[in-house]
mmCIF file of C-alpha atoms and ligand atoms in Angstrom:
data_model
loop_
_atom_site.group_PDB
_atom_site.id
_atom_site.type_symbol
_atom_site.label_atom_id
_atom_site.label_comp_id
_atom_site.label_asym_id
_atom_site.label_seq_id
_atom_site.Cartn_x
_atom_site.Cartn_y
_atom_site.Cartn_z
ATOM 1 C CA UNK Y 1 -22.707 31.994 -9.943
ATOM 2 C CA UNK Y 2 -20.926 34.568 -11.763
ATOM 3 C CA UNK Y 3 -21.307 35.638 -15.526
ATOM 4 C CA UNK Y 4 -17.871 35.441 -17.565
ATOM 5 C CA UNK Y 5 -16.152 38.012 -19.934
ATOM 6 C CA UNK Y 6 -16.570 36.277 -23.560
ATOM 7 C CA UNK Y 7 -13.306 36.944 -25.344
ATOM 8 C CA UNK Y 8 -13.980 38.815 -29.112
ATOM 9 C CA UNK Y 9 -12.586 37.995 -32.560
ATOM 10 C CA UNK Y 10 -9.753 38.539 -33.413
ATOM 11 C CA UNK Y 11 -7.993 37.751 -30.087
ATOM 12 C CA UNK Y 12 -5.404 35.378 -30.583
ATOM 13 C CA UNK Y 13 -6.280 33.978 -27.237
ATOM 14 C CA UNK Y 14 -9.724 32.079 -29.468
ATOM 15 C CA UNK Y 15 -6.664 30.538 -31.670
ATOM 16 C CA UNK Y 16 -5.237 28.494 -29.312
ATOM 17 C CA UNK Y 17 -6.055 24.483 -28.450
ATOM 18 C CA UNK Y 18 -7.381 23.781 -25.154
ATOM 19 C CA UNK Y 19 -5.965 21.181 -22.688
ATOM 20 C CA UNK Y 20 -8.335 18.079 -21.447
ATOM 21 C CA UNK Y 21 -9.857 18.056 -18.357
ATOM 22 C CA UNK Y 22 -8.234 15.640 -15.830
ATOM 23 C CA UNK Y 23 -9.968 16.668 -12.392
ATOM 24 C CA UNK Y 24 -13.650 16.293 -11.769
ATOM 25 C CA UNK Y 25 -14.170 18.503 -8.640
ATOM 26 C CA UNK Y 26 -16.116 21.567 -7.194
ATOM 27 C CA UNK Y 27 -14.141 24.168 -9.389
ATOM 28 C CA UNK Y 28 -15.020 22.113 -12.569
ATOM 29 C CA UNK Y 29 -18.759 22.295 -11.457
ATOM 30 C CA UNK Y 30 -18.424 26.146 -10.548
ATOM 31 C CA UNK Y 31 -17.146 26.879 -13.908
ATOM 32 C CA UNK Y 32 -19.501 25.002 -15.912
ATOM 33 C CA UNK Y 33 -22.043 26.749 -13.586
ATOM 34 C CA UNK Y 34 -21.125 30.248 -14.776
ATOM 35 C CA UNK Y 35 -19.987 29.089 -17.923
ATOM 36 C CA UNK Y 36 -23.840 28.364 -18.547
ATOM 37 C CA UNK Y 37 -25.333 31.558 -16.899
ATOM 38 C CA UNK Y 38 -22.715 33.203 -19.676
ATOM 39 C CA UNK Y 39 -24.595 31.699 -22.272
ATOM 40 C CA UNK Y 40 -27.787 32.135 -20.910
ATOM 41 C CA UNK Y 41 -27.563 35.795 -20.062
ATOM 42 C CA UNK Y 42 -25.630 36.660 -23.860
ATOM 43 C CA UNK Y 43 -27.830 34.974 -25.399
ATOM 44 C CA UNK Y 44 -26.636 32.449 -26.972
ATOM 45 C CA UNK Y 45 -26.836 28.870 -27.851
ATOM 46 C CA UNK Y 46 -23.831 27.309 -26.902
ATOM 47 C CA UNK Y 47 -20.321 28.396 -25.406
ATOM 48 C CA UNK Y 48 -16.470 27.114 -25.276
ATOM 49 C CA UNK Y 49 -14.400 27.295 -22.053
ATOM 50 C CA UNK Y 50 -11.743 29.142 -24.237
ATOM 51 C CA UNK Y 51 -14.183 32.118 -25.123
ATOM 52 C CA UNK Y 52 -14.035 32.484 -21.619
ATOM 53 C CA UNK Y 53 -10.127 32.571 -21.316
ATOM 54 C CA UNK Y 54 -10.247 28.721 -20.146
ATOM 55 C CA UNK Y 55 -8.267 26.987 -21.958
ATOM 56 C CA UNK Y 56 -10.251 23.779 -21.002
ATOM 57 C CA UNK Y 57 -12.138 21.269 -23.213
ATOM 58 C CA UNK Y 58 -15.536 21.805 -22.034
ATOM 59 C CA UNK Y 59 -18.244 23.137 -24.133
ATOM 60 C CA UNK Y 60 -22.067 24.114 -22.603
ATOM 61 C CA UNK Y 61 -24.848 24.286 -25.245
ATOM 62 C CA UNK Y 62 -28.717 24.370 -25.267
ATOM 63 C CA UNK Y 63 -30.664 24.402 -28.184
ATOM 64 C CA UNK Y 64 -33.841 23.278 -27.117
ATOM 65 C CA UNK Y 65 -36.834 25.594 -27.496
ATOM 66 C CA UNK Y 66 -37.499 27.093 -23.846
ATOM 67 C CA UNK Y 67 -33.960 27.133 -23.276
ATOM 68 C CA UNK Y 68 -33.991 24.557 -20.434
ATOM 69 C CA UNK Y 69 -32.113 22.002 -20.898
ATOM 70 C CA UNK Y 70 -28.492 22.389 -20.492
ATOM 71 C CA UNK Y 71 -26.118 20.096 -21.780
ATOM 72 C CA UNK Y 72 -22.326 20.099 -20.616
ATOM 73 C CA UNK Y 73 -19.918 18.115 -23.081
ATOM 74 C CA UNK Y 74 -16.228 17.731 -21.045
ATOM 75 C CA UNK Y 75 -13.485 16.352 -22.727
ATOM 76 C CA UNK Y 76 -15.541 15.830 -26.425
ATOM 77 C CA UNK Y 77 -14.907 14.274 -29.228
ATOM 78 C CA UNK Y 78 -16.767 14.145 -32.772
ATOM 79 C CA UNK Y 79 -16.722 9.888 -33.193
ATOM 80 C CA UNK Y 80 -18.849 9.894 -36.301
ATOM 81 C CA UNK Y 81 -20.271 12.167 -39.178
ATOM 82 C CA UNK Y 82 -22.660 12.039 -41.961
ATOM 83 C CA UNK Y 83 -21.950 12.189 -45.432
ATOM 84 C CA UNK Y 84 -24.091 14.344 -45.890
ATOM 85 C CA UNK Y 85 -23.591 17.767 -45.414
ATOM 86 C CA UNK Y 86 -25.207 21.012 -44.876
ATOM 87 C CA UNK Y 87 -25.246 24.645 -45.024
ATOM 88 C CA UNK Y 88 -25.916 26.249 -41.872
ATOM 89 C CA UNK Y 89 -26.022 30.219 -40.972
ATOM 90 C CA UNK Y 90 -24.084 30.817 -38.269
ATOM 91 C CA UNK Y 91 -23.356 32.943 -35.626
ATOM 92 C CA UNK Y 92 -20.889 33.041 -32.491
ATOM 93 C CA UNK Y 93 -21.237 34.958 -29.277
ATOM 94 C CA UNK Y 94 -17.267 36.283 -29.529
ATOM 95 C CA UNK Y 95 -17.978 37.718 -33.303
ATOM 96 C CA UNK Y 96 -21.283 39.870 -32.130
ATOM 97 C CA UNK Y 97 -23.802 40.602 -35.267
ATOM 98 C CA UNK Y 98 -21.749 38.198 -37.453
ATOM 99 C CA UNK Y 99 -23.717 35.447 -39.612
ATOM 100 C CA UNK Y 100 -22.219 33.365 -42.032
ATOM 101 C CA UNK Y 101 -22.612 30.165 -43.791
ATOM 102 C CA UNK Y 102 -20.615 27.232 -43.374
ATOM 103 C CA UNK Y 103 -20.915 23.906 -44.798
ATOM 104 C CA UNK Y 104 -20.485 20.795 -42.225
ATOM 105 C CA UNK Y 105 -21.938 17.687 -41.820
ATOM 106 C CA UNK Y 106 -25.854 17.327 -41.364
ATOM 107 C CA UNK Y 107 -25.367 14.934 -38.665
ATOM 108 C CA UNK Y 108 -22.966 13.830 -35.825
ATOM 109 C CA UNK Y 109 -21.803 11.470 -32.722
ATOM 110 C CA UNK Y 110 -20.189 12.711 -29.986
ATOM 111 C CA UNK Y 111 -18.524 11.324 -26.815
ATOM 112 C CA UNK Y 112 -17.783 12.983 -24.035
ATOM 113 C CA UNK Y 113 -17.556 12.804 -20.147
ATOM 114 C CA UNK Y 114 -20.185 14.670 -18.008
ATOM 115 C CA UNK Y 115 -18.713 16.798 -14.490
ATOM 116 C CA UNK Y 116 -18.432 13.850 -12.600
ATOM 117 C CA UNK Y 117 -16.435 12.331 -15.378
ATOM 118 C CA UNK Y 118 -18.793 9.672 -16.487
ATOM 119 C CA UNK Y 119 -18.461 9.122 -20.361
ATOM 120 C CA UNK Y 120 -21.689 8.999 -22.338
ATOM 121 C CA UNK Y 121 -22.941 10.230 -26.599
ATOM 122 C CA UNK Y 122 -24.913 12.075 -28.097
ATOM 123 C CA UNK Y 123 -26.093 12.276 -31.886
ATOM 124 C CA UNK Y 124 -27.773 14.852 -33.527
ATOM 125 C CA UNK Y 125 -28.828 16.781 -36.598
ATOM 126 C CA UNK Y 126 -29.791 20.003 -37.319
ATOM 127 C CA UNK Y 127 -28.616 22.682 -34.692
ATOM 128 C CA UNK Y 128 -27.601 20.681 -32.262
ATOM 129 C CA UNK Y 129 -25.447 19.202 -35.045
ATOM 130 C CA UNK Y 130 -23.914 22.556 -35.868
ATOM 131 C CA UNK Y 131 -23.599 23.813 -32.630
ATOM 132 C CA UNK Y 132 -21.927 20.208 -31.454
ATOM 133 C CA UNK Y 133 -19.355 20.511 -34.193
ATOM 134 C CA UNK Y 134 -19.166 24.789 -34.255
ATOM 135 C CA UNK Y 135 -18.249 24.258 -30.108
ATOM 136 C CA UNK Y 136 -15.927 21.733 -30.650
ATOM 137 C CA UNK Y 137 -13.679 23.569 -33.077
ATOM 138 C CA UNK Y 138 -13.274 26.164 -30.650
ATOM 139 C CA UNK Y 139 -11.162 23.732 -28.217
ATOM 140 C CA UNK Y 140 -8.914 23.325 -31.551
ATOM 141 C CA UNK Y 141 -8.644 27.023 -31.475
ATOM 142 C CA UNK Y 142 -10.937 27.253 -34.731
ATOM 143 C CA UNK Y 143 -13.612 30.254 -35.251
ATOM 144 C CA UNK Y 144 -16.528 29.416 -37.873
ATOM 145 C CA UNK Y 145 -14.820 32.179 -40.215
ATOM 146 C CA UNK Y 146 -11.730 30.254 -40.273
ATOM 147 C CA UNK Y 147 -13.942 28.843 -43.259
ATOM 148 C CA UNK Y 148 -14.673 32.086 -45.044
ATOM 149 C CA UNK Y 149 -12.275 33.231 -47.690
ATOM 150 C CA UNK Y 150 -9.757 34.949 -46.137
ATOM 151 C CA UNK Y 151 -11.194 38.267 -47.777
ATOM 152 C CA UNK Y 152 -14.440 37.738 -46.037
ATOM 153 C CA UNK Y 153 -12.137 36.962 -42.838
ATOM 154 C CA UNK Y 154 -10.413 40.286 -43.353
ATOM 155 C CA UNK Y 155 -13.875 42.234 -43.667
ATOM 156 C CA UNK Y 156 -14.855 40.771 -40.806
ATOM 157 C CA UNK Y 157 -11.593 41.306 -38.552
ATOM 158 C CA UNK Y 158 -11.474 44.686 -39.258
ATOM 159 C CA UNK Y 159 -15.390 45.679 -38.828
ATOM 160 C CA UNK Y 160 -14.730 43.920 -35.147
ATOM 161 C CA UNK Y 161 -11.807 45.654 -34.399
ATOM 162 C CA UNK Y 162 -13.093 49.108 -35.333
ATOM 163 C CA UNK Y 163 -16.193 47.987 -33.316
ATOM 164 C CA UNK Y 164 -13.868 46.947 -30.704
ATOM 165 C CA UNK Y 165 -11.738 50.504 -30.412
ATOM 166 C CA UNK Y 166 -15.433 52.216 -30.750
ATOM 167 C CA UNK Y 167 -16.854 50.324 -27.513
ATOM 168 C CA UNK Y 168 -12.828 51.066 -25.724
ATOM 169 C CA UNK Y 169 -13.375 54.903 -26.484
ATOM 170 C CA UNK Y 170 -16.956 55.052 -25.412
ATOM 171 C CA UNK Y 171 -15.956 53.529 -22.075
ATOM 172 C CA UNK Y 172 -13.095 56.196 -21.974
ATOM 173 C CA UNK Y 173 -14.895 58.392 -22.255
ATOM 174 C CA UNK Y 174 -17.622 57.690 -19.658
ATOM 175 C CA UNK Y 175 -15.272 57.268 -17.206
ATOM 176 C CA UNK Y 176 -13.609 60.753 -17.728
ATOM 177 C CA UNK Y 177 -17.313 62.272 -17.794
ATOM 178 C CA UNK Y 178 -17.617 60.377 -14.805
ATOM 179 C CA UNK Y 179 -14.380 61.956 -13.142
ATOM 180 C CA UNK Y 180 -15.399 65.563 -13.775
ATOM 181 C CA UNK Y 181 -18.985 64.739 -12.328
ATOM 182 C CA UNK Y 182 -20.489 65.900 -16.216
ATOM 183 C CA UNK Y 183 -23.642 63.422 -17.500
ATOM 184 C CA UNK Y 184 -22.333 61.307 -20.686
ATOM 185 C CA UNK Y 185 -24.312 62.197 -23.445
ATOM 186 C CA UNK Y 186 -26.188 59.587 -25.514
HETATM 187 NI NI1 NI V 1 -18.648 30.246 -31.156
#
């Protein structure tokens, strides 16, 4: 198994719909694999194929309480919502330290096909509602702030891609520390 880059906010890459799955095989299992240990190892709750550059319709979540029971959604598709909605705080492993709330539906179905391509659903409420519906509207190429005003979209795109040029200079400059054999300082 192998853990993933997660693609960050703003990357147009996020923006983009991702293509159903067709083929069930070894390299759909591999990928799920590390697509979990990615999630796992962030940590976070659930992950898109697309935050990992796939431009796939899978999604891996867990929200259970000891973390151990991983559930794998391929192809997935919301088949029924509640009237009822909620407001839920948010958060998303490619916009790190950002937690907003957004208003969806308390409750949801789902369909979707496991790796060996068997279809099956799942309902839920509470997280596993959000984090069904927050997954699924990454393979549309949505990002939970896509429902902030776009002010509070701007704040939030620019504090991530100062963040972004801080972490790009720090690693420049480690690496030409490293060069000259000097110790980066902390
Ligand atoms: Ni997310």
């Amino acid at each position: 198994m192998a853990q993933l880059t997660i693609l960050r906010y703003p990357d147009a890459r996020l923006m983009k719909p991702s293509e159903p799955v067709e083929v069930f095989d070894e390299n759909l299992a591999r990928l799920v694999a590390d697509m979990g240990e990615t999630m796992y190892k962030a940590p976070g709750v659930g992950l898109a194929a697309p935050q990992v550059n796939v431009r796939r319709r899978i999604i891996v979540l867990d929200t259970s309480e000891n973390k151990d029971q991983l559930m794998v959604l391929i192809n997935p598709e919301i088949i029924e919502t509640s009237e009822e909605k909620k407001l839920y705080e948010e958060g998303c492993l490619s916009l790190p330290h950002i937690y907003e709330k957004v208003e969806r539906p308390a409750r949801v179905k789902v369909k979707a096909q496991d790796i060996h391509g068997n279809w099956f659903e799942v309902e839920g409420d509470g997280l596993l509602a959000v984090c069904l519906q927050h997954e699924i509207d990454h393979l549309k190429g949505t990002v939970f702030v896509d429902y902030l005003s776009p002010m509070k979209r701007n704040r939030i795109k620019t504090k991530l891609l100062k963040e972004e040029r801080e972490i790009k200079k720090a690693a420049a400059a480690g690496n030409h520390a490293a060069k000259k054999g000097k110790k980066v300082k902390k």
